[in-house]
Short mmCIF file of C-alpha atoms in Angstrom, two decimals:
data_model
loop_
_atom_site.label_atom_id
_atom_site.label_comp_id
_atom_site.label_asym_id
_atom_site.label_seq_id
_atom_site.Cartn_x
_atom_site.Cartn_y
_atom_site.Cartn_z
CA MET A 1 61.86 164.03 2.40
CA THR A 2 59.34 163.44 -0.35
CA TYR A 3 58.93 160.08 -2.05
CA ASP A 4 60.27 159.59 -5.56
CA PRO A 5 59.30 156.16 -6.95
CA ASP A 6 62.47 156.07 -9.08
CA HIS A 7 64.67 155.99 -6.00
CA VAL A 8 64.12 154.39 -2.62
CA ARG A 9 64.29 157.45 -0.43
CA PHE A 10 66.92 157.64 2.29
CA GLY A 11 65.76 158.25 5.82
CA HIS A 12 65.65 156.67 9.25
CA ALA A 13 63.15 154.88 11.44
CA GLN A 14 61.79 156.61 14.51
CA PRO A 15 63.21 155.46 17.86
CA SER A 16 59.76 154.12 18.71
CA ALA A 17 59.80 151.67 15.76
CA PRO A 18 57.63 148.63 16.53
CA GLY A 19 59.22 145.32 17.41
CA LYS A 20 62.12 146.83 19.35
CA ALA A 21 64.14 144.03 20.95
CA SER A 22 64.41 143.47 24.66
CA ALA A 23 67.83 144.18 26.16
CA SER A 24 67.65 141.02 28.28
CA VAL A 25 70.36 138.44 27.56
CA ALA A 26 69.47 135.96 30.29
CA GLY A 27 69.78 132.33 29.33
CA GLY A 28 72.03 132.74 26.32
CA ALA A 29 74.44 134.90 24.40
CA GLY A 30 73.39 138.45 23.71
CA VAL A 31 73.52 139.10 19.98
CA GLU A 32 73.52 142.63 18.60
CA PHE A 33 72.86 143.03 14.87
CA ILE A 34 74.52 146.06 13.25
CA LEU A 35 73.75 146.84 9.62
CA LYS A 36 74.90 149.55 7.23
CA CYS A 37 71.91 150.30 4.98
CA ALA A 38 71.02 153.58 3.28
CA GLU A 39 68.25 152.22 1.08
CA THR A 40 65.22 153.21 3.14
CA ARG A 41 62.69 156.01 3.00
CA VAL A 42 61.25 158.02 5.86
CA GLY A 43 58.88 155.92 7.93
CA TRP A 44 60.51 152.64 6.89
CA HIS A 45 62.90 150.62 9.02
CA VAL A 46 65.07 147.52 8.86
CA ARG A 47 64.37 144.21 10.59
CA VAL A 48 66.36 141.03 11.00
CA VAL A 49 64.19 137.99 10.27
CA GLY A 50 65.31 134.40 10.50
CA SER A 51 64.71 130.76 11.31
CA PRO A 52 64.70 130.75 15.16
CA PRO A 53 61.63 131.98 17.05
CA ALA A 54 63.70 134.84 18.49
CA LEU A 55 64.02 136.16 14.92
CA GLY A 56 60.36 135.66 14.07
CA GLY A 57 60.50 132.28 12.37
CA TRP A 58 60.75 134.07 8.99
CA ASP A 59 57.71 136.24 9.76
CA PRO A 60 58.71 139.89 9.16
CA HIS A 61 56.05 141.14 11.58
CA LYS A 62 57.73 139.12 14.37
CA GLY A 63 61.30 139.93 13.40
CA ILE A 64 63.59 142.24 15.35
CA ALA A 65 63.47 145.91 14.36
CA LEU A 66 66.78 147.75 14.08
CA CYS A 67 66.92 151.45 14.95
CA THR A 68 69.00 154.39 13.83
CA SER A 69 69.08 158.15 14.25
CA ALA A 70 69.99 161.19 12.20
CA SER A 71 73.52 161.08 13.65
CA ASP A 72 74.00 157.30 13.24
CA PHE A 73 72.41 156.84 9.81
CA PRO A 74 73.02 154.74 7.71
CA VAL A 75 74.07 152.40 10.55
CA TRP A 76 71.19 150.45 12.13
CA ARG A 77 71.41 148.50 15.40
CA SER A 78 69.30 146.08 17.38
CA GLN A 79 69.43 145.91 21.12
CA PRO A 80 71.09 142.70 22.36
CA ILE A 81 68.74 139.72 22.12
CA PRO A 82 69.10 136.18 23.52
CA LEU A 83 69.93 133.77 20.74
CA GLU A 84 71.24 130.21 20.99
CA GLY A 85 72.18 127.61 18.42
CA GLU A 86 72.59 127.94 14.69
CA ALA A 87 70.49 130.42 12.77
CA GLU A 88 69.74 131.49 9.23
CA TYR A 89 68.58 135.06 8.72
CA LYS A 90 68.17 137.97 6.35
CA PHE A 91 67.68 141.70 6.70
CA VAL A 92 64.36 143.09 5.49
CA ILE A 93 63.27 146.67 4.81
CA CYS A 94 59.76 147.12 6.26
CA ASP A 95 57.20 149.89 6.09
CA ASP A 96 55.72 151.60 9.14
CA THR A 97 53.26 148.73 9.63
CA GLY A 98 55.99 146.08 9.72
CA HIS A 99 55.10 144.77 6.24
CA ALA A 100 58.13 143.57 4.25
CA VAL A 101 58.92 145.93 1.38
CA VAL A 102 62.30 144.55 0.22
CA TRP A 103 64.09 141.37 1.26
CA GLU A 104 67.83 140.98 0.79
CA GLU A 105 68.50 139.46 -2.64
CA ARG A 106 71.15 136.95 -1.59
CA ALA A 107 71.47 133.56 0.03
CA ASN A 108 70.44 133.34 3.66
CA ARG A 109 73.03 134.63 6.11
CA THR A 110 74.12 132.05 8.72
CA MET A 111 75.69 132.00 12.19
CA ARG A 112 77.48 129.12 13.82
CA ASP A 113 76.48 128.04 17.33
CA LEU A 114 77.15 131.12 19.42
CA THR A 115 77.04 129.24 22.74
CA SER A 116 79.69 126.62 21.92
CA GLY A 117 81.75 128.21 19.18
CA GLY A 118 84.24 129.78 21.57
CA LEU A 119 83.35 133.26 20.41
CA ALA A 120 82.55 134.77 23.80
CA PRO A 121 81.21 133.92 27.27
CA LEU A 122 77.45 133.65 27.51
CA SER A 123 77.27 136.90 29.43
CA SER A 124 78.96 138.82 26.62
CA VAL A 125 77.40 140.66 23.75
CA ILE A 126 78.38 139.43 20.31
CA ALA A 127 78.00 141.98 17.53
CA VAL A 128 77.15 140.72 14.05
CA TYR A 129 78.17 143.27 11.43
CA ALA A 130 76.77 143.36 7.90
CA VAL A 131 76.22 145.61 4.88
CA TRP A 132 72.93 145.63 2.96
CA GLY A 133 73.40 143.79 -0.33
CA ALA A 134 77.13 143.15 0.27
CA GLN A 135 79.09 139.97 0.82
CA ALA A 136 80.71 139.39 4.19
CA ASP A 137 84.23 140.03 2.89
CA ASP A 138 83.28 143.48 1.55
CA GLN A 139 84.47 146.53 3.45
CA CYS A 140 81.86 147.39 6.06
CA ASP A 141 83.27 150.73 7.27
CA LEU A 142 80.68 150.83 10.04
CA ARG A 143 80.72 153.85 12.29
CA SER A 144 80.85 153.66 16.08
CA CYS A 145 81.91 150.00 16.18
CA ASP A 146 83.81 148.86 19.25
CA ALA A 147 87.09 147.16 18.40
CA ASN A 148 86.69 144.46 21.07
CA ARG A 149 83.50 143.04 19.56
CA THR A 150 83.48 139.90 17.47
CA LEU A 151 82.77 139.72 13.77
CA CYS A 152 80.56 136.74 13.09
CA ALA A 153 79.38 136.58 9.50
CA PRO A 154 79.35 134.12 6.59
CA ARG A 155 81.91 134.29 3.83
CA ALA A 156 80.67 133.96 0.27
CA SER A 157 82.87 132.19 -2.26
CA THR A 158 83.28 133.48 -5.77
CA LEU A 159 83.86 130.75 -8.32
CA LEU A 160 85.05 132.34 -11.48
CA GLU A 161 88.01 129.94 -11.59
CA ARG A 162 86.14 126.70 -10.97
CA LYS A 163 82.87 124.97 -11.64
CA ALA A 164 79.80 126.10 -9.77
CA SER A 165 78.26 123.78 -7.22
CA LYS A 166 74.53 123.63 -6.52
CA SER A 167 74.91 125.54 -3.26
CA ASP A 168 76.84 128.27 -5.07
CA LEU A 169 73.95 128.75 -7.48
CA ASP A 170 71.14 128.83 -4.93
CA GLY A 171 69.24 132.09 -5.14
CA MET A 172 70.63 133.13 -8.55
CA THR A 173 68.49 133.71 -11.59
CA SER A 174 68.76 131.05 -14.28
CA GLU A 175 70.68 133.33 -16.64
CA ARG A 176 73.28 134.17 -13.99
CA GLN A 177 73.57 130.48 -13.13
CA GLN A 178 74.17 129.60 -16.78
CA ALA A 179 76.63 132.46 -17.24
CA ARG A 180 78.62 131.39 -14.19
CA ILE A 181 78.74 127.79 -15.42
CA GLU A 182 79.72 128.75 -18.98
CA LEU A 183 82.23 131.40 -17.85
CA GLU A 184 81.74 133.21 -21.15
CA LYS A 185 84.28 136.01 -21.56
CA ALA A 186 83.11 139.63 -21.55
CA PRO A 187 85.19 142.15 -23.53
CA CYS A 188 87.77 143.75 -21.26
CA GLN A 189 88.25 147.51 -21.04
CA ASP A 190 91.40 147.33 -23.17
CA LEU A 191 89.42 145.66 -25.95
CA LEU A 192 86.68 148.28 -25.76
CA ASN A 193 89.28 151.04 -25.92
CA LYS A 194 91.05 149.41 -28.86
CA THR A 195 87.78 149.30 -30.82
CA PHE A 196 87.08 152.98 -30.14
CA ALA A 197 90.66 153.88 -31.11
CA THR A 198 90.76 151.92 -34.38
CA LYS A 199 87.27 151.03 -35.66
CA VAL A 200 85.31 154.27 -35.28
CA ARG A 201 86.02 157.86 -36.27
CA GLY A 202 85.52 159.15 -32.76
CA HIS A 203 84.14 158.19 -29.35
CA ILE A 204 83.74 159.85 -25.98
CA HIS A 205 82.26 158.59 -22.70
CA GLY A 206 82.21 159.53 -19.03
CA LEU A 207 84.58 158.13 -16.41
CA ILE A 208 83.76 156.99 -12.88
CA GLN A 209 85.43 159.33 -10.43
CA LYS A 210 85.64 159.86 -6.67
CA GLY A 211 85.17 162.92 -4.57
CA GLU A 212 82.41 164.47 -6.67
CA SER A 213 80.35 167.33 -5.33
CA HIS A 214 76.86 168.49 -6.22
CA ARG A 215 76.72 169.68 -9.86
CA ASP A 216 80.25 168.55 -10.71
CA ASP A 217 80.46 167.55 -14.37
CA ARG A 218 81.69 164.06 -15.15
CA GLU A 219 85.24 163.66 -16.41
CA ARG A 220 85.49 162.02 -19.82
CA VAL A 221 87.83 160.10 -22.10
CA SER A 222 87.90 160.47 -25.88
CA PHE A 223 89.22 158.59 -28.90
CA GLY A 224 89.61 160.07 -32.39
CA SER A 225 87.33 163.02 -33.02
CA ILE A 226 83.60 163.69 -33.03
CA PRO A 227 82.59 165.81 -36.06
CA SER A 228 81.94 169.48 -35.43
CA ALA A 229 79.05 169.48 -37.88
CA PRO A 230 76.79 168.80 -36.16
CA PRO A 231 78.50 169.07 -32.75
CA ALA A 232 77.23 167.29 -29.65
CA PHE A 233 77.20 169.32 -26.42
CA VAL A 234 77.20 167.22 -23.27
CA ALA A 235 76.50 167.87 -19.57
CA CYS A 236 76.60 165.01 -17.06
CA GLN A 237 76.30 166.47 -13.58
CA LYS A 238 76.00 164.94 -10.14
CA GLY A 239 72.85 165.49 -8.11
CA HIS A 240 72.50 165.80 -4.36
CA LYS A 241 71.06 162.86 -2.45
CA ALA A 242 71.10 164.02 1.16
CA PHE A 243 72.48 161.26 3.39
CA MET A 244 73.99 159.26 0.54
CA GLN A 245 77.60 160.03 -0.37
CA SER A 246 77.24 158.44 -3.79
CA CYS A 247 78.93 159.00 -7.08
CA ASN A 248 77.12 160.23 -10.16
CA GLN A 249 75.15 157.24 -11.45
CA ASP A 250 74.41 158.75 -14.88
CA ASN A 251 76.73 158.29 -17.81
CA PHE A 252 76.84 159.09 -21.53
CA SER A 253 78.68 158.31 -24.74
CA VAL A 254 78.91 159.81 -28.21
CA THR A 255 80.22 157.60 -31.03
CA HIS A 256 80.82 158.62 -34.65
CA PHE A 257 80.92 155.47 -36.78
CA ASN A 258 82.77 154.90 -40.04
CA SER A 259 79.35 154.59 -41.68
CA GLY A 260 78.79 158.31 -41.07
CA HIS A 261 76.16 157.70 -38.37
CA THR A 262 76.50 159.21 -34.90
CA LEU A 263 75.16 157.50 -31.78
CA VAL A 264 74.37 159.46 -28.59
CA CYS A 265 73.65 157.54 -25.36
CA ALA A 266 72.39 158.83 -21.99
CA PHE A 267 71.98 156.10 -19.35
CA ASP A 268 70.66 156.58 -15.80
CA GLY A 269 71.94 154.09 -13.22
CA HIS A 270 70.08 152.95 -10.10
CA GLY A 271 70.75 150.53 -7.26
CA PRO A 272 74.00 149.89 -5.38
CA TYR A 273 76.00 149.31 -8.57
CA GLY A 274 74.00 151.50 -10.94
CA HIS A 275 77.04 153.64 -11.76
CA LEU A 276 78.90 150.51 -12.92
CA VAL A 277 75.95 149.38 -15.04
CA ALA A 278 75.58 152.76 -16.78
CA THR A 279 79.32 153.20 -17.37
CA ARG A 280 79.65 149.71 -18.84
CA ALA A 281 76.55 149.90 -21.04
CA VAL A 282 77.27 153.30 -22.64
CA GLN A 283 80.38 151.63 -24.03
CA THR A 284 79.11 148.15 -24.90
CA VAL A 285 76.05 149.33 -26.87
CA PRO A 286 78.22 151.13 -29.50
CA TRP A 287 80.84 148.37 -29.22
CA PHE A 288 78.34 145.70 -30.24
CA MET A 289 77.12 147.87 -33.10
CA VAL A 290 80.69 148.11 -34.43
CA ASN A 291 81.74 144.51 -33.91
CA GLU A 292 78.54 142.62 -34.60
CA SER A 293 76.30 144.89 -36.68
CA GLY A 294 78.72 146.23 -39.28
CA PHE A 295 79.00 149.85 -38.18
CA SER A 296 82.75 149.72 -38.79
CA GLY A 297 81.89 150.20 -42.49
CA ALA A 298 78.88 150.76 -44.74
CA VAL A 299 75.48 150.02 -43.15
CA ASP A 300 72.20 148.89 -44.69
CA GLU A 301 69.74 151.30 -43.11
CA GLU A 302 67.00 148.70 -43.34
CA ALA A 303 68.92 146.77 -40.67
CA VAL A 304 69.44 149.68 -38.24
CA GLU A 305 66.44 148.88 -36.03
CA GLU A 306 67.60 145.30 -35.62
CA ALA A 307 71.17 146.48 -34.90
CA LEU A 308 70.03 148.82 -32.12
CA THR A 309 67.78 146.20 -30.55
CA SER A 310 70.53 143.60 -30.71
CA ALA A 311 73.07 145.98 -29.15
CA PHE A 312 70.82 146.61 -26.14
CA GLU A 313 70.06 142.93 -25.63
CA LYS A 314 73.71 141.92 -25.96
CA ALA A 315 74.69 144.69 -23.57
CA GLN A 316 72.28 143.10 -21.08
CA ARG A 317 73.95 139.72 -21.47
CA ASP A 318 77.36 141.37 -21.12
CA LEU A 319 76.34 142.99 -17.82
CA VAL A 320 75.52 139.59 -16.35
CA ILE A 321 78.87 138.11 -17.34
CA HIS A 322 80.95 141.21 -16.62
CA SER A 323 79.49 141.57 -13.13
CA LEU A 324 80.35 137.95 -12.33
CA GLU A 325 83.91 138.38 -13.56
CA ASN A 326 84.39 141.55 -11.54
CA HIS A 327 82.61 140.47 -8.34
CA TRP A 328 79.71 142.89 -8.25
CA ASP A 329 75.98 142.21 -8.37
CA VAL A 330 73.61 143.12 -11.19
CA GLU A 331 70.58 141.46 -9.60
CA CYS A 332 69.16 144.69 -8.12
CA SER A 333 71.20 147.30 -9.99
CA GLY A 334 70.57 148.61 -13.47
CA CYS A 335 70.04 151.62 -15.68
CA THR A 336 67.33 153.08 -17.84
CA ALA A 337 68.63 154.07 -21.23
CA VAL A 338 68.05 156.17 -24.31
CA ALA A 339 70.14 156.26 -27.49
CA VAL A 340 69.73 158.34 -30.63
CA LEU A 341 71.37 157.40 -33.93
CA PHE A 342 71.32 159.97 -36.72
CA LYS A 343 72.68 160.65 -40.18
CA LYS A 344 71.46 163.57 -42.30
CA ASP A 345 67.64 163.66 -42.06
CA LYS A 346 67.16 160.20 -40.52
CA VAL A 347 66.92 159.85 -36.74
CA TRP A 348 66.47 156.56 -34.91
CA THR A 349 65.45 156.80 -31.25
CA CYS A 350 65.98 153.78 -29.02
CA ASN A 351 64.85 153.74 -25.39
CA ALA A 352 64.29 151.39 -22.47
CA GLY A 353 62.85 153.02 -19.37
CA ASP A 354 62.32 156.68 -18.52
CA CYS A 355 65.34 158.39 -20.07
CA ARG A 356 63.96 160.40 -22.98
CA ALA A 357 64.90 161.77 -26.40
CA VAL A 358 63.04 164.74 -27.87
CA LEU A 359 63.25 166.22 -31.36
CA GLY A 360 62.34 169.89 -31.68
CA SER A 361 62.36 172.75 -34.18
CA GLU A 362 64.12 176.08 -33.73
CA VAL A 363 61.75 177.59 -36.30
CA ASP A 364 58.49 177.15 -34.37
CA GLY A 365 59.60 175.84 -30.96
CA LYS A 366 57.43 172.73 -31.32
CA VAL A 367 58.08 169.09 -30.45
CA ILE A 368 58.55 166.99 -33.59
CA PHE A 369 58.86 163.66 -31.77
CA ALA A 370 59.44 162.41 -28.21
CA THR A 371 60.08 158.89 -26.95
CA GLU A 372 57.50 157.45 -24.56
CA ASP A 373 58.67 156.62 -21.05
CA HIS A 374 58.23 152.95 -20.21
CA LYS A 375 56.19 153.21 -17.02
CA ALA A 376 54.63 150.09 -15.54
CA HIS A 377 51.07 151.45 -15.69
CA ILE A 378 51.20 151.82 -19.50
CA GLN A 379 48.86 149.06 -20.64
CA ARG A 380 51.21 147.20 -23.00
CA GLU A 381 53.94 147.23 -20.37
CA ARG A 382 51.57 146.14 -17.63
CA ASP A 383 50.19 143.30 -19.77
CA ARG A 384 53.68 141.91 -20.37
CA ILE A 385 54.70 142.17 -16.71
CA GLU A 386 51.54 140.57 -15.34
CA ALA A 387 51.66 137.81 -17.96
CA MET A 388 55.11 136.89 -16.63
CA GLY A 389 54.03 136.80 -13.00
CA GLY A 390 55.08 140.30 -11.96
CA GLU A 391 52.87 142.75 -10.08
CA VAL A 392 52.20 146.40 -10.88
CA LEU A 393 51.49 148.82 -8.05
CA VAL A 394 49.81 152.02 -9.27
CA GLN A 395 49.35 155.12 -7.10
CA THR A 396 47.66 158.39 -8.04
CA GLY A 397 47.91 161.63 -6.12
CA GLY A 398 48.00 165.31 -6.93
CA GLY A 399 47.13 164.57 -10.53
CA VAL A 400 50.26 162.40 -10.95
CA THR A 401 50.26 158.65 -11.54
CA THR A 402 53.24 156.61 -10.38
CA SER A 403 53.76 152.89 -10.68
CA ARG A 404 56.23 150.20 -9.70
CA VAL A 405 56.99 146.73 -10.96
CA LEU A 406 57.10 144.26 -8.07
CA ALA A 407 58.52 140.76 -8.13
CA ALA A 408 56.25 138.06 -6.78
CA GLY A 409 55.70 138.80 -3.10
CA GLY A 410 56.78 142.42 -3.46
CA LYS A 411 60.40 141.80 -2.44
CA VAL A 412 61.95 143.87 -5.25
CA GLY A 413 60.52 146.90 -7.05
CA LEU A 414 61.38 149.23 -9.92
CA SER A 415 59.53 152.23 -11.32
CA ALA A 416 60.53 151.56 -14.95
CA ALA A 417 59.08 148.69 -16.96
CA ARG A 418 62.25 148.31 -19.06
CA ALA A 419 65.90 148.61 -18.06
CA LEU A 420 69.36 147.19 -18.55
CA GLY A 421 70.60 145.18 -15.58
CA ASP A 422 68.05 144.45 -12.82
CA GLN A 423 68.49 140.75 -13.47
CA SER A 424 66.22 139.68 -10.61
CA LEU A 425 63.27 141.34 -12.40
CA LYS A 426 63.89 139.98 -15.90
CA LYS A 427 61.75 136.90 -15.33
CA TYR A 428 58.93 139.21 -14.20
CA GLY A 429 58.81 141.16 -17.46
CA VAL A 430 61.28 144.04 -16.93
CA CYS A 431 63.03 143.61 -20.27
CA ALA A 432 66.12 145.21 -21.81
CA THR A 433 64.55 145.22 -25.28
CA PRO A 434 64.29 148.83 -26.44
CA GLU A 435 61.59 150.57 -28.44
CA VAL A 436 63.10 151.80 -31.72
CA VAL A 437 61.44 154.49 -33.87
CA LEU A 438 62.69 156.02 -37.13
CA THR A 439 61.82 159.68 -37.75
CA THR A 440 62.64 161.41 -41.02
CA VAL A 441 62.93 165.14 -40.29
CA ASP A 442 62.77 168.31 -42.38
CA LEU A 443 66.16 169.90 -41.69
CA SER A 444 64.91 173.25 -42.99
CA LYS A 445 63.03 173.51 -39.68
CA LYS A 446 66.40 173.67 -37.90
CA VAL A 447 65.88 170.44 -36.04
CA PHE A 448 67.67 169.71 -32.77
CA VAL A 449 67.64 166.69 -30.47
CA ILE A 450 67.87 166.54 -26.68
CA VAL A 451 68.89 163.20 -25.16
CA ALA A 452 68.56 163.25 -21.38
CA SER A 453 68.23 161.16 -18.23
CA ASP A 454 65.17 161.18 -15.98
CA GLY A 455 66.66 163.96 -13.86
CA MET A 456 65.92 166.40 -16.69
CA TRP A 457 62.32 165.30 -17.21
CA GLN A 458 61.14 164.89 -13.61
CA PHE A 459 59.72 168.43 -13.46
CA LEU A 460 60.13 169.67 -17.05
CA SER A 461 57.88 168.56 -19.89
CA SER A 462 59.16 167.85 -23.39
CA GLU A 463 57.22 170.86 -24.66
CA CYS A 464 58.72 173.18 -22.05
CA VAL A 465 62.28 172.07 -22.81
CA VAL A 466 61.89 172.36 -26.57
CA GLU A 467 60.35 175.82 -26.31
CA ALA A 468 63.15 177.02 -24.01
CA VAL A 469 65.92 175.58 -26.20
CA ALA A 470 64.42 176.98 -29.41
CA ALA A 471 64.24 180.43 -27.82
CA LYS A 472 67.80 180.45 -26.46
CA ILE A 473 69.93 178.81 -29.18
CA PRO A 474 69.73 181.71 -31.68
CA LYS A 475 70.69 184.19 -28.94
CA VAL A 476 73.43 182.45 -26.94
CA GLY A 477 74.41 179.35 -28.96
CA PRO A 478 74.01 175.63 -28.13
CA ALA A 479 76.74 175.37 -25.46
CA LYS A 480 75.31 178.18 -23.33
CA THR A 481 71.77 176.95 -24.01
CA LEU A 482 72.62 173.53 -22.56
CA GLU A 483 74.20 175.17 -19.53
CA LEU A 484 71.05 177.22 -18.91
CA LEU A 485 68.87 174.15 -19.41
CA GLN A 486 70.82 172.22 -16.76
CA GLN A 487 70.50 175.19 -14.38
CA LYS A 488 66.75 175.28 -14.91
CA ALA A 489 66.42 171.54 -14.18
CA PHE A 490 68.45 171.87 -10.97
CA ARG A 491 66.30 174.81 -9.83
CA GLU A 492 63.15 172.76 -10.38
CA TRP A 493 64.52 169.99 -8.16
CA SER A 494 65.37 172.52 -5.46
CA ASP A 495 61.89 174.07 -5.63
CA HIS A 496 60.08 170.73 -5.50
CA ASP A 497 62.31 168.44 -3.43
CA GLY A 498 64.47 170.76 -1.36
CA ASN A 499 67.62 168.90 -0.34
CA TYR A 500 67.27 166.07 -2.84
CA CYS A 501 68.24 166.27 -6.52
CA ASP A 502 68.76 163.51 -9.06
CA ASP A 503 71.82 163.29 -11.29
CA ILE A 504 71.12 165.13 -14.56
CA THR A 505 72.61 164.28 -17.95
CA ALA A 506 71.70 165.96 -21.24
CA VAL A 507 73.16 165.98 -24.75
CA LEU A 508 72.10 168.69 -27.22
CA VAL A 509 72.73 168.31 -30.96
CA GLN A 510 71.65 170.62 -33.80
CA LEU A 511 71.01 168.33 -36.77
CA TRP A 512 70.89 170.95 -39.49
#
């Protein structure tokens, strides 16, 4: 597998991973740690690190390495190790040198006294099951687990119905702490649907679905009608991520406001709950524009930039509250985002991250305007991140520069410098504030816009895409052109990355 900085690559440690635990259990209970974790790349492995000396005394280099294999992945196991007394611990993803790459973003896991808790005789092996990033009461669904072993894991309380105590708030970012204390209400799905049914002319967005296969197009729900002049053609197709049986993490929406403006969104989720982030945000961004920025009626175009910026920032706040209400975690999950608002010859582009919008001309096949990806090595992005205490890791190879934003200590990383969600990185400069640009176009040049997730742009330049679209639309029409464009993007992934392919979403609109 090749390394893509946008996604932690899935793989497994070699059986000879350093730090392998001894099988001896003499002198105490044998404890076997079993973890379900798919968020590694080839050459990396998982370790359990904790407070007792047997778990390294919080030193990752001295922690216990878990091993897996191609047949067992994503389940990792330690050999039984002697462990007595109470312990606090976390799982850590380490590189091939044993250096910690990512620590679990949660409160320390704990175990009660294994020798006196009545769990098992000292000669027995006690298995401690866990899921990376999940709470103990989540479904583990671990493979090859013996039924006679004991589950010993902490339970995490959720306090949406009561006040938060200090221990409940340990490890949370300040904004999540405040949101949990305030218990501010996020709009429910029924309220979102009611707005799209009554306060806009038309709206469509993708639905989360199960059982998707590679290149399946996302199912969608619609309200009212989107105008046929100009029509918006949408493809939102699932990629192929080798070991990971994930759903499509991209999503989209198209909203036609009463003001006559049309908003197109293409959001690219990442992290364990990235699909939830993208699906929520493609709805809340237009929802906030309708309910708080006046797009249910006439709009002062001088205020459009502020309205788009506000919608993104309020969608960020909504993600924090909505995730708390619905018991999922937005700390290390998020989405990059691009939105395009247009009416007649005015086009506002609004992006945060590496999703991209490109304006092109059918007349000459040239790029009129393209949004700039928010990569961490761009100087203005790097300055903001470093000023807030974040770190930027830049790597260059094969003529390509990649970069990642790292939280202090390198425990969490992200390739984009801006994103919705990713709450643990907000205090390190990864902001949800978009970059908004107004472009006034000459419609006589037969202008079209392509709004697409990073899967489209990984191996295709803006110039290449515009040239191909301009050549095909007059011959086969926009619907077939979009289909051919998606096929070309998928082929590029196959040629470059073999068995791995990102989700790919694209919306094509002819503005003239």
